[in-house]
Each structure stands twice: as structure tokens, then as C-alpha cells.
PDB file with one MODEL, atoms N, CA, C and O in Angstrom:
MODEL        1
ATOM      1  N   MET A   1       0.759  -1.180   0.038  1.00  0.00           N
ATOM      2  CA  MET A   1      -0.018  -0.022  -0.009  1.00  0.00           C
ATOM      3  C   MET A   1       0.911   1.264   0.044  1.00  0.00           C
ATOM      4  O   MET A   1       1.875   1.354   0.804  1.00  0.00           O
ATOM      5  N   THR A   2       0.522   2.232  -0.831  1.00  0.00           N
ATOM      6  CA  THR A   2       1.317   3.429  -1.006  1.00  0.00           C
ATOM      7  C   THR A   2       0.872   4.448   0.216  1.00  0.00           C
ATOM      8  O   THR A   2      -0.276   4.559   0.647  1.00  0.00           O
ATOM      9  N   ASP A   3       1.943   5.109   0.641  1.00  0.00           N
ATOM     10  CA  ASP A   3       1.691   6.027   1.757  1.00  0.00           C
ATOM     11  C   ASP A   3       1.328   7.372   1.064  1.00  0.00           C
ATOM     12  O   ASP A   3       2.068   7.892   0.229  1.00  0.00           O
ATOM     13  N   PRO A   4       0.137   7.904   1.464  1.00  0.00           N
ATOM     14  CA  PRO A   4      -0.295   9.188   0.862  1.00  0.00           C
ATOM     15  C   PRO A   4       0.715  10.349   1.067  1.00  0.00           C
ATOM     16  O   PRO A   4       0.765  11.279   0.262  1.00  0.00           O
ATOM     17  N   HIS A   5       1.523  10.282   2.163  1.00  0.00           N
ATOM     18  CA  HIS A   5       2.482  11.368   2.389  1.00  0.00           C
ATOM     19  C   HIS A   5       3.588  11.259   1.331  1.00  0.00           C
ATOM     20  O   HIS A   5       4.111  12.287   0.901  1.00  0.00           O
ATOM     21  N   ASP A   6       3.968  10.018   0.888  1.00  0.00           N
ATOM     22  CA  ASP A   6       4.996   9.871  -0.113  1.00  0.00           C
ATOM     23  C   ASP A   6       4.502  10.455  -1.416  1.00  0.00           C
ATOM     24  O   ASP A   6       5.245  11.174  -2.085  1.00  0.00           O
ATOM     25  N   ASP A   7       3.210  10.154  -1.816  1.00  0.00           N
ATOM     26  CA  ASP A   7       2.602  10.704  -2.966  1.00  0.00           C
ATOM     27  C   ASP A   7       2.500  12.158  -2.968  1.00  0.00           C
ATOM     28  O   ASP A   7       2.781  12.813  -3.972  1.00  0.00           O
ATOM     29  N   LEU A   8       2.109  12.683  -1.878  1.00  0.00           N
ATOM     30  CA  LEU A   8       2.016  14.193  -1.745  1.00  0.00           C
ATOM     31  C   LEU A   8       3.441  14.796  -1.931  1.00  0.00           C
ATOM     32  O   LEU A   8       3.611  15.762  -2.675  1.00  0.00           O
ATOM     33  N   ALA A   9       4.474  14.205  -1.236  1.00  0.00           N
ATOM     34  CA  ALA A   9       5.780  14.775  -1.447  1.00  0.00           C
ATOM     35  C   ALA A   9       6.375  14.678  -2.774  1.00  0.00           C
ATOM     36  O   ALA A   9       7.191  15.504  -3.183  1.00  0.00           O
ATOM     37  N   ASP A  10       5.937  13.589  -3.507  1.00  0.00           N
ATOM     38  CA  ASP A  10       6.476  13.447  -4.976  1.00  0.00           C
ATOM     39  C   ASP A  10       5.694  14.514  -5.782  1.00  0.00           C
ATOM     40  O   ASP A  10       6.288  15.143  -6.658  1.00  0.00           O
ATOM     41  N   ARG A  11       4.408  14.740  -5.528  1.00  0.00           N
ATOM     42  CA  ARG A  11       3.693  15.825  -6.319  1.00  0.00           C
ATOM     43  C   ARG A  11       4.239  17.163  -6.032  1.00  0.00           C
ATOM     44  O   ARG A  11       4.335  17.996  -6.934  1.00  0.00           O
ATOM     45  N   VAL A  12       4.633  17.434  -4.720  1.00  0.00           N
ATOM     46  CA  VAL A  12       5.163  18.704  -4.363  1.00  0.00           C
ATOM     47  C   VAL A  12       6.577  18.891  -5.030  1.00  0.00           C
ATOM     48  O   VAL A  12       6.891  19.980  -5.511  1.00  0.00           O
ATOM     49  N   ALA A  13       7.384  17.853  -5.049  1.00  0.00           N
ATOM     50  CA  ALA A  13       8.715  17.974  -5.660  1.00  0.00           C
ATOM     51  C   ALA A  13       8.496  18.170  -7.198  1.00  0.00           C
ATOM     52  O   ALA A  13       9.212  18.962  -7.811  1.00  0.00           O
ATOM     53  N   ALA A  14       7.594  17.515  -7.774  1.00  0.00           N
ATOM     54  CA  ALA A  14       7.370  17.754  -9.196  1.00  0.00           C
ATOM     55  C   ALA A  14       6.883  19.148  -9.518  1.00  0.00           C
ATOM     56  O   ALA A  14       7.327  19.763 -10.487  1.00  0.00           O
ATOM     57  N   THR A  15       5.980  19.641  -8.715  1.00  0.00           N
ATOM     58  CA  THR A  15       5.434  20.940  -8.952  1.00  0.00           C
ATOM     59  C   THR A  15       6.568  22.013  -8.661  1.00  0.00           C
ATOM     60  O   THR A  15       6.638  23.050  -9.320  1.00  0.00           O
ATOM     61  N   ARG A  16       7.386  21.728  -7.713  1.00  0.00           N
ATOM     62  CA  ARG A  16       8.460  22.670  -7.392  1.00  0.00           C
ATOM     63  C   ARG A  16       9.512  22.756  -8.576  1.00  0.00           C
ATOM     64  O   ARG A  16      10.039  23.821  -8.898  1.00  0.00           O
ATOM     65  N   ALA A  17       9.765  21.576  -9.178  1.00  0.00           N
ATOM     66  CA  ALA A  17      10.714  21.458 -10.281  1.00  0.00           C
ATOM     67  C   ALA A  17      10.027  22.245 -11.521  1.00  0.00           C
ATOM     68  O   ALA A  17      10.705  23.014 -12.203  1.00  0.00           O
ATOM     69  N   GLN A  18       8.788  22.043 -11.760  1.00  0.00           N
ATOM     70  CA  GLN A  18       8.046  22.683 -12.833  1.00  0.00           C
ATOM     71  C   GLN A  18       8.058  24.249 -12.586  1.00  0.00           C
ATOM     72  O   GLN A  18       8.229  25.018 -13.532  1.00  0.00           O
ATOM     73  N   LEU A  19       7.879  24.679 -11.347  1.00  0.00           N
ATOM     74  CA  LEU A  19       7.970  26.106 -11.000  1.00  0.00           C
ATOM     75  C   LEU A  19       9.353  26.642 -11.357  1.00  0.00           C
ATOM     76  O   LEU A  19       9.472  27.684 -12.001  1.00  0.00           O
ATOM     77  N   PHE A  20      10.390  25.933 -10.941  1.00  0.00           N
ATOM     78  CA  PHE A  20      11.659  26.515 -11.147  1.00  0.00           C
ATOM     79  C   PHE A  20      11.964  26.611 -12.644  1.00  0.00           C
ATOM     80  O   PHE A  20      12.619  27.560 -13.074  1.00  0.00           O
ATOM     81  N   ASP A  21      11.488  25.619 -13.466  1.00  0.00           N
ATOM     82  CA  ASP A  21      11.634  25.663 -14.910  1.00  0.00           C
ATOM     83  C   ASP A  21      10.908  26.959 -15.507  1.00  0.00           C
ATOM     84  O   ASP A  21      11.444  27.680 -16.349  1.00  0.00           O
ATOM     85  N   THR A  22       9.644  27.175 -14.988  1.00  0.00           N
ATOM     86  CA  THR A  22       8.867  28.266 -15.495  1.00  0.00           C
ATOM     87  C   THR A  22       9.591  29.543 -15.171  1.00  0.00           C
ATOM     88  O   THR A  22       9.739  30.399 -16.043  1.00  0.00           O
ATOM     89  N   LEU A  23      10.070  29.711 -13.888  1.00  0.00           N
ATOM     90  CA  LEU A  23      10.735  30.889 -13.520  1.00  0.00           C
ATOM     91  C   LEU A  23      12.042  31.208 -14.258  1.00  0.00           C
ATOM     92  O   LEU A  23      12.398  32.368 -14.465  1.00  0.00           O
ATOM     93  N   ASP A  24      12.731  30.146 -14.640  1.00  0.00           N
ATOM     94  CA  ASP A  24      14.003  30.271 -15.494  1.00  0.00           C
ATOM     95  C   ASP A  24      13.608  30.688 -16.899  1.00  0.00           C
ATOM     96  O   ASP A  24      14.328  31.459 -17.534  1.00  0.00           O
ATOM     97  N   ALA A  25      12.440  30.180 -17.416  1.00  0.00           N
ATOM     98  CA  ALA A  25      11.999  30.633 -18.757  1.00  0.00           C
ATOM     99  C   ALA A  25      11.610  32.056 -18.756  1.00  0.00           C
ATOM    100  O   ALA A  25      11.937  32.800 -19.681  1.00  0.00           O
ATOM    101  N   ILE A  26      10.877  32.478 -17.680  1.00  0.00           N
ATOM    102  CA  ILE A  26      10.416  33.879 -17.580  1.00  0.00           C
ATOM    103  C   ILE A  26      11.738  34.821 -17.455  1.00  0.00           C
ATOM    104  O   ILE A  26      11.830  35.864 -18.102  1.00  0.00           O
ATOM    105  N   GLU A  27      12.679  34.400 -16.633  1.00  0.00           N
ATOM    106  CA  GLU A  27      13.887  35.182 -16.413  1.00  0.00           C
ATOM    107  C   GLU A  27      14.661  35.292 -17.705  1.00  0.00           C
ATOM    108  O   GLU A  27      15.266  36.339 -17.937  1.00  0.00           O
ATOM    109  N   ASP A  28      14.687  34.299 -18.555  1.00  0.00           N
ATOM    110  CA  ASP A  28      15.336  34.362 -19.825  1.00  0.00           C
ATOM    111  C   ASP A  28      14.656  35.339 -20.747  1.00  0.00           C
ATOM    112  O   ASP A  28      15.314  36.132 -21.420  1.00  0.00           O
ATOM    113  N   LYS A  29      13.281  35.283 -20.781  1.00  0.00           N
ATOM    114  CA  LYS A  29      12.545  36.167 -21.703  1.00  0.00           C
ATOM    115  C   LYS A  29      12.671  37.691 -21.313  1.00  0.00           C
ATOM    116  O   LYS A  29      12.598  38.576 -22.166  1.00  0.00           O
ATOM    117  N   LEU A  30      12.865  37.941 -19.981  1.00  0.00           N
ATOM    118  CA  LEU A  30      12.960  39.301 -19.418  1.00  0.00           C
ATOM    119  C   LEU A  30      14.424  39.843 -19.379  1.00  0.00           C
ATOM    120  O   LEU A  30      14.685  41.003 -19.063  1.00  0.00           O
ATOM    121  N   ASN A  31      15.324  38.941 -19.715  1.00  0.00           N
ATOM    122  CA  ASN A  31      16.730  39.383 -19.662  1.00  0.00           C
ATOM    123  C   ASN A  31      17.036  40.054 -20.988  1.00  0.00           C
ATOM    124  O   ASN A  31      17.408  39.373 -21.943  1.00  0.00           O
ATOM    125  N   VAL A  32      16.889  41.393 -21.078  1.00  0.00           N
ATOM    126  CA  VAL A  32      17.057  42.108 -22.260  1.00  0.00           C
ATOM    127  C   VAL A  32      18.443  41.922 -22.970  1.00  0.00           C
ATOM    128  O   VAL A  32      18.492  41.685 -24.177  1.00  0.00           O
ATOM    129  N   PRO A  33      19.609  42.038 -22.168  1.00  0.00           N
ATOM    130  CA  PRO A  33      20.841  41.882 -22.863  1.00  0.00           C
ATOM    131  C   PRO A  33      20.974  40.481 -23.528  1.00  0.00           C
ATOM    132  O   PRO A  33      21.548  40.364 -24.610  1.00  0.00           O
ATOM    133  N   LYS A  34      20.456  39.460 -22.895  1.00  0.00           N
ATOM    134  CA  LYS A  34      20.516  38.054 -23.366  1.00  0.00           C
ATOM    135  C   LYS A  34      19.613  37.965 -24.717  1.00  0.00           C
ATOM    136  O   LYS A  34      19.973  37.296 -25.686  1.00  0.00           O
ATOM    137  N   GLN A  35      18.450  38.680 -24.680  1.00  0.00           N
ATOM    138  CA  GLN A  35      17.585  38.624 -25.876  1.00  0.00           C
ATOM    139  C   GLN A  35      18.171  39.352 -27.034  1.00  0.00           C
ATOM    140  O   GLN A  35      18.032  38.955 -28.191  1.00  0.00           O
ATOM    141  N   ILE A  36      18.845  40.450 -26.695  1.00  0.00           N
ATOM    142  CA  ILE A  36      19.558  41.202 -27.802  1.00  0.00           C
ATOM    143  C   ILE A  36      20.600  40.308 -28.438  1.00  0.00           C
ATOM    144  O   ILE A  36      20.664  40.172 -29.660  1.00  0.00           O
ATOM    145  N   GLY A  37      21.394  39.716 -27.615  1.00  0.00           N
ATOM    146  CA  GLY A  37      22.396  38.806 -28.050  1.00  0.00           C
ATOM    147  C   GLY A  37      21.921  37.618 -28.907  1.00  0.00           C
ATOM    148  O   GLY A  37      22.595  37.205 -29.850  1.00  0.00           O
ATOM    149  N   ILE A  38      20.790  37.104 -28.565  1.00  0.00           N
ATOM    150  CA  ILE A  38      20.144  36.036 -29.290  1.00  0.00           C
ATOM    151  C   ILE A  38      19.644  36.590 -30.655  1.00  0.00           C
ATOM    152  O   ILE A  38      19.790  35.932 -31.685  1.00  0.00           O
ATOM    153  N   ALA A  39      19.069  37.779 -30.641  1.00  0.00           N
ATOM    154  CA  ALA A  39      18.564  38.380 -31.893  1.00  0.00           C
ATOM    155  C   ALA A  39      19.757  38.813 -32.833  1.00  0.00           C
ATOM    156  O   ALA A  39      19.687  38.687 -34.055  1.00  0.00           O
ATOM    157  N   ALA A  40      20.770  39.291 -32.230  1.00  0.00           N
ATOM    158  CA  ALA A  40      21.978  39.584 -33.055  1.00  0.00           C
ATOM    159  C   ALA A  40      22.579  38.390 -33.668  1.00  0.00           C
ATOM    160  O   ALA A  40      23.020  38.421 -34.817  1.00  0.00           O
ATOM    161  N   SER A  41      22.609  37.304 -32.905  1.00  0.00           N
ATOM    162  CA  SER A  41      23.238  36.050 -33.535  1.00  0.00           C
ATOM    163  C   SER A  41      22.358  35.479 -34.580  1.00  0.00           C
ATOM    164  O   SER A  41      22.850  34.843 -35.512  1.00  0.00           O
ATOM    165  N   LYS A  42      21.017  35.682 -34.467  1.00  0.00           N
ATOM    166  CA  LYS A  42      20.112  35.199 -35.568  1.00  0.00           C
ATOM    167  C   LYS A  42      20.323  36.118 -36.844  1.00  0.00           C
ATOM    168  O   LYS A  42      20.389  35.622 -37.969  1.00  0.00           O
ATOM    169  N   VAL A  43      20.418  37.378 -36.631  1.00  0.00           N
ATOM    170  CA  VAL A  43      20.657  38.255 -37.684  1.00  0.00           C
ATOM    171  C   VAL A  43      21.971  38.013 -38.377  1.00  0.00           C
ATOM    172  O   VAL A  43      22.018  38.100 -39.604  1.00  0.00           O
ATOM    173  N   LYS A  44      23.033  37.718 -37.679  1.00  0.00           N
ATOM    174  CA  LYS A  44      24.399  37.528 -38.253  1.00  0.00           C
ATOM    175  C   LYS A  44      24.380  36.167 -38.972  1.00  0.00           C
ATOM    176  O   LYS A  44      24.989  36.038 -40.034  1.00  0.00           O
ATOM    177  N   ARG A  45      23.687  35.137 -38.413  1.00  0.00           N
ATOM    178  CA  ARG A  45      23.563  33.856 -39.187  1.00  0.00           C
ATOM    179  C   ARG A  45      22.765  34.102 -40.434  1.00  0.00           C
ATOM    180  O   ARG A  45      23.065  33.500 -41.465  1.00  0.00           O
ATOM    181  N   GLY A  46      21.754  34.964 -40.400  1.00  0.00           N
ATOM    182  CA  GLY A  46      20.916  35.199 -41.648  1.00  0.00           C
ATOM    183  C   GLY A  46      21.761  35.955 -42.712  1.00  0.00           C
ATOM    184  O   GLY A  46      21.674  35.638 -43.899  1.00  0.00           O
ATOM    185  N   VAL A  47      22.506  36.867 -42.325  1.00  0.00           N
ATOM    186  CA  VAL A  47      23.370  37.708 -43.118  1.00  0.00           C
ATOM    187  C   VAL A  47      24.392  36.711 -43.798  1.00  0.00           C
ATOM    188  O   VAL A  47      24.679  36.797 -44.992  1.00  0.00           O
ATOM    189  N   ASP A  48      24.919  35.757 -42.946  1.00  0.00           N
ATOM    190  CA  ASP A  48      25.942  34.909 -43.508  1.00  0.00           C
ATOM    191  C   ASP A  48      25.349  33.875 -44.613  1.00  0.00           C
ATOM    192  O   ASP A  48      25.979  33.480 -45.594  1.00  0.00           O
ATOM    193  N   GLU A  49      24.111  33.536 -44.295  1.00  0.00           N
ATOM    194  CA  GLU A  49      23.509  32.604 -45.200  1.00  0.00           C
ATOM    195  C   GLU A  49      22.947  33.309 -46.527  1.00  0.00           C
ATOM    196  O   GLU A  49      23.096  32.820 -47.647  1.00  0.00           O
ATOM    197  N   ASN A  50      22.333  34.427 -46.286  1.00  0.00           N
ATOM    198  CA  ASN A  50      21.727  35.216 -47.534  1.00  0.00           C
ATOM    199  C   ASN A  50      21.685  36.627 -47.241  1.00  0.00           C
ATOM    200  O   ASN A  50      20.716  37.094 -46.642  1.00  0.00           O
ATOM    201  N   PRO A  51      22.718  37.394 -47.637  1.00  0.00           N
ATOM    202  CA  PRO A  51      22.758  38.828 -47.277  1.00  0.00           C
ATOM    203  C   PRO A  51      21.920  39.819 -48.086  1.00  0.00           C
ATOM    204  O   PRO A  51      21.822  41.004 -47.767  1.00  0.00           O
ATOM    205  N   VAL A  52      21.319  39.276 -49.149  1.00  0.00           N
ATOM    206  CA  VAL A  52      20.458  40.182 -50.121  1.00  0.00           C
ATOM    207  C   VAL A  52      19.372  40.871 -49.332  1.00  0.00           C
ATOM    208  O   VAL A  52      19.287  42.098 -49.365  1.00  0.00           O
ATOM    209  N   PRO A  53      18.485  40.086 -48.578  1.00  0.00           N
ATOM    210  CA  PRO A  53      17.308  40.874 -47.963  1.00  0.00           C
ATOM    211  C   PRO A  53      17.823  41.888 -46.992  1.00  0.00           C
ATOM    212  O   PRO A  53      17.236  42.964 -46.876  1.00  0.00           O
ATOM    213  N   TYR A  54      18.900  41.600 -46.280  1.00  0.00           N
ATOM    214  CA  TYR A  54      19.462  42.533 -45.318  1.00  0.00           C
ATOM    215  C   TYR A  54      20.021  43.788 -45.995  1.00  0.00           C
ATOM    216  O   TYR A  54      19.836  44.900 -45.500  1.00  0.00           O
ATOM    217  N   LEU A  55      20.669  43.613 -47.068  1.00  0.00           N
ATOM    218  CA  LEU A  55      21.227  44.700 -47.837  1.00  0.00           C
ATOM    219  C   LEU A  55      19.986  45.552 -48.434  1.00  0.00           C
ATOM    220  O   LEU A  55      20.005  46.782 -48.390  1.00  0.00           O
ATOM    221  N   ALA A  56      19.046  44.921 -48.921  1.00  0.00           N
ATOM    222  CA  ALA A  56      17.842  45.556 -49.425  1.00  0.00           C
ATOM    223  C   ALA A  56      17.176  46.385 -48.318  1.00  0.00           C
ATOM    224  O   ALA A  56      16.754  47.513 -48.573  1.00  0.00           O
ATOM    225  N   GLY A  57      17.081  45.887 -47.186  1.00  0.00           N
ATOM    226  CA  GLY A  57      16.422  46.595 -45.993  1.00  0.00           C
ATOM    227  C   GLY A  57      17.312  47.869 -45.617  1.00  0.00           C
ATOM    228  O   GLY A  57      16.830  48.979 -45.389  1.00  0.00           O
ATOM    229  N   LEU A  58      18.624  47.572 -45.583  1.00  0.00           N
ATOM    230  CA  LEU A  58      19.493  48.656 -45.321  1.00  0.00           C
ATOM    231  C   LEU A  58      19.324  49.796 -46.346  1.00  0.00           C
ATOM    232  O   LEU A  58      19.189  50.962 -45.975  1.00  0.00           O
ATOM    233  N   ALA A  59      19.332  49.428 -47.667  1.00  0.00           N
ATOM    234  CA  ALA A  59      19.203  50.436 -48.640  1.00  0.00           C
ATOM    235  C   ALA A  59      17.865  51.166 -48.529  1.00  0.00           C
ATOM    236  O   ALA A  59      17.820  52.376 -48.752  1.00  0.00           O
ATOM    237  N   ALA A  60      16.851  50.524 -48.218  1.00  0.00           N
ATOM    238  CA  ALA A  60      15.450  51.026 -48.083  1.00  0.00           C
ATOM    239  C   ALA A  60      15.503  52.068 -46.979  1.00  0.00           C
ATOM    240  O   ALA A  60      15.008  53.186 -47.120  1.00  0.00           O
ATOM    241  N   GLY A  61      16.170  51.633 -45.787  1.00  0.00           N
ATOM    242  CA  GLY A  61      16.377  52.518 -44.627  1.00  0.00           C
ATOM    243  C   GLY A  61      17.080  53.752 -44.945  1.00  0.00           C
ATOM    244  O   GLY A  61      16.646  54.843 -44.576  1.00  0.00           O
ATOM    245  N   VAL A  62      18.207  53.610 -45.651  1.00  0.00           N
ATOM    246  CA  VAL A  62      18.930  54.768 -46.124  1.00  0.00           C
ATOM    247  C   VAL A  62      18.180  55.760 -46.985  1.00  0.00           C
ATOM    248  O   VAL A  62      18.275  56.981 -46.861  1.00  0.00           O
ATOM    249  N   ALA A  63      17.408  55.113 -47.890  1.00  0.00           N
ATOM    250  CA  ALA A  63      16.619  55.957 -48.771  1.00  0.00           C
ATOM    251  C   ALA A  63      15.535  56.778 -48.005  1.00  0.00           C
ATOM    252  O   ALA A  63      15.320  57.959 -48.278  1.00  0.00           O
ATOM    253  N   VAL A  64      14.853  56.088 -47.022  1.00  0.00           N
ATOM    254  CA  VAL A  64      13.886  56.769 -46.186  1.00  0.00           C
ATOM    255  C   VAL A  64      14.466  57.848 -45.394  1.00  0.00           C
ATOM    256  O   VAL A  64      13.881  58.931 -45.352  1.00  0.00           O
ATOM    257  N   VAL A  65      15.652  57.644 -44.708  1.00  0.00           N
ATOM    258  CA  VAL A  65      16.222  58.658 -43.891  1.00  0.00           C
ATOM    259  C   VAL A  65      16.715  59.751 -44.791  1.00  0.00           C
ATOM    260  O   VAL A  65      16.604  60.920 -44.421  1.00  0.00           O
ATOM    261  N   GLY A  66      17.282  59.434 -46.010  1.00  0.00           N
ATOM    262  CA  GLY A  66      17.796  60.500 -46.823  1.00  0.00           C
ATOM    263  C   GLY A  66      16.528  61.316 -47.376  1.00  0.00           C
ATOM    264  O   GLY A  66      16.605  62.542 -47.462  1.00  0.00           O
ATOM    265  N   GLY A  67      15.499  60.712 -47.707  1.00  0.00           N
ATOM    266  CA  GLY A  67      14.321  61.456 -48.111  1.00  0.00           C
ATOM    267  C   GLY A  67      13.732  62.436 -47.056  1.00  0.00           C
ATOM    268  O   GLY A  67      13.305  63.551 -47.356  1.00  0.00           O
ATOM    269  N   ILE A  68      13.746  61.963 -45.889  1.00  0.00           N
ATOM    270  CA  ILE A  68      13.306  62.793 -44.674  1.00  0.00           C
ATOM    271  C   ILE A  68      14.211  63.967 -44.542  1.00  0.00           C
ATOM    272  O   ILE A  68      13.727  65.091 -44.409  1.00  0.00           O
ATOM    273  N   VAL A  69      15.583  63.760 -44.573  1.00  0.00           N
ATOM    274  CA  VAL A  69      16.497  64.703 -44.504  1.00  0.00           C
ATOM    275  C   VAL A  69      16.348  65.799 -45.548  1.00  0.00           C
ATOM    276  O   VAL A  69      16.362  66.999 -45.276  1.00  0.00           O
ATOM    277  N   PHE A  70      16.206  65.292 -46.745  1.00  0.00           N
ATOM    278  CA  PHE A  70      16.049  66.223 -47.928  1.00  0.00           C
ATOM    279  C   PHE A  70      14.836  67.040 -47.865  1.00  0.00           C
ATOM    280  O   PHE A  70      14.841  68.219 -48.217  1.00  0.00           O
ATOM    281  N   THR A  71      13.748  66.410 -47.403  1.00  0.00           N
ATOM    282  CA  THR A  71      12.550  67.081 -47.255  1.00  0.00           C
ATOM    283  C   THR A  71      12.636  68.268 -46.131  1.00  0.00           C
ATOM    284  O   THR A  71      12.165  69.391 -46.310  1.00  0.00           O
ATOM    285  N   VAL A  72      13.255  67.879 -45.045  1.00  0.00           N
ATOM    286  CA  VAL A  72      13.360  68.902 -44.045  1.00  0.00           C
ATOM    287  C   VAL A  72      14.245  69.964 -44.431  1.00  0.00           C
ATOM    288  O   VAL A  72      13.922  71.116 -44.139  1.00  0.00           O
ATOM    289  N   LEU A  73      15.398  69.724 -45.094  1.00  0.00           N
ATOM    290  CA  LEU A  73      16.235  70.806 -45.448  1.00  0.00           C
ATOM    291  C   LEU A  73      15.675  71.712 -46.630  1.00  0.00           C
ATOM    292  O   LEU A  73      16.001  72.894 -46.745  1.00  0.00           O
ATOM    293  N   ARG A  74      14.857  71.100 -47.449  1.00  0.00           N
ATOM    294  CA  ARG A  74      14.361  71.838 -48.488  1.00  0.00           C
ATOM    295  C   ARG A  74      13.250  72.790 -48.033  1.00  0.00           C
ATOM    296  O   ARG A  74      12.967  73.751 -48.750  1.00  0.00           O
ATOM    297  N   ARG A  75      12.615  72.577 -46.897  1.00  0.00           N
ATOM    298  CA  ARG A  75      11.532  73.351 -46.466  1.00  0.00           C
ATOM    299  C   ARG A  75      12.092  74.619 -45.711  1.00  0.00           C
ATOM    300  O   ARG A  75      11.348  75.547 -45.393  1.00  0.00           O
ATOM    301  N   ARG A  76      13.360  74.606 -45.460  1.00  0.00           N
ATOM    302  CA  ARG A  76      13.927  75.727 -44.762  1.00  0.00           C
ATOM    303  C   ARG A  76      14.145  76.891 -45.642  1.00  0.00           C
ATOM    304  O   ARG A  76      14.626  77.928 -45.185  1.00  0.00           O
TER     305      ARG A  76
ENDMDL
END
């Protein structure tokens, strides 16, 4: 016959382990420097695999900023 206290202790231990895992996952998501590092490594890997979309995005960004600067300077 199983002791109900052993069963309860096992459930508490399992719940505690699950809580620790959940707290670790939340901490990882809220760790901004770590998330920036992960995003930067993804971008770097993407640029290494296929740089064309990143270069096109960069060119579009430069064109937008250039257009804004041109418009502001022209209105003066």
C-alpha cells in the first residue's frame, strides 16, 4: 500500500521543479541583454546565409532617412 504522504511529497517535488523551470524561462525572456544577443546572432547567421534581404532593407532605410533629411532641408 502506498503512503499518501509519499505521493504528496512526490507531487510537491514535481510541482517545485516545474515552477523552477517556469521561473527560469520567464527570467530568460525578461533578460534584455541576453535577448539582444540572441537576436543579433540570428541576424548574423541570416546575413551569412543570404545577405541580399538585409542589404535591401539597409538600402531602403537609407533611402527613407535620406528622403526625410532632404524634405526637412528643402523646407527651410
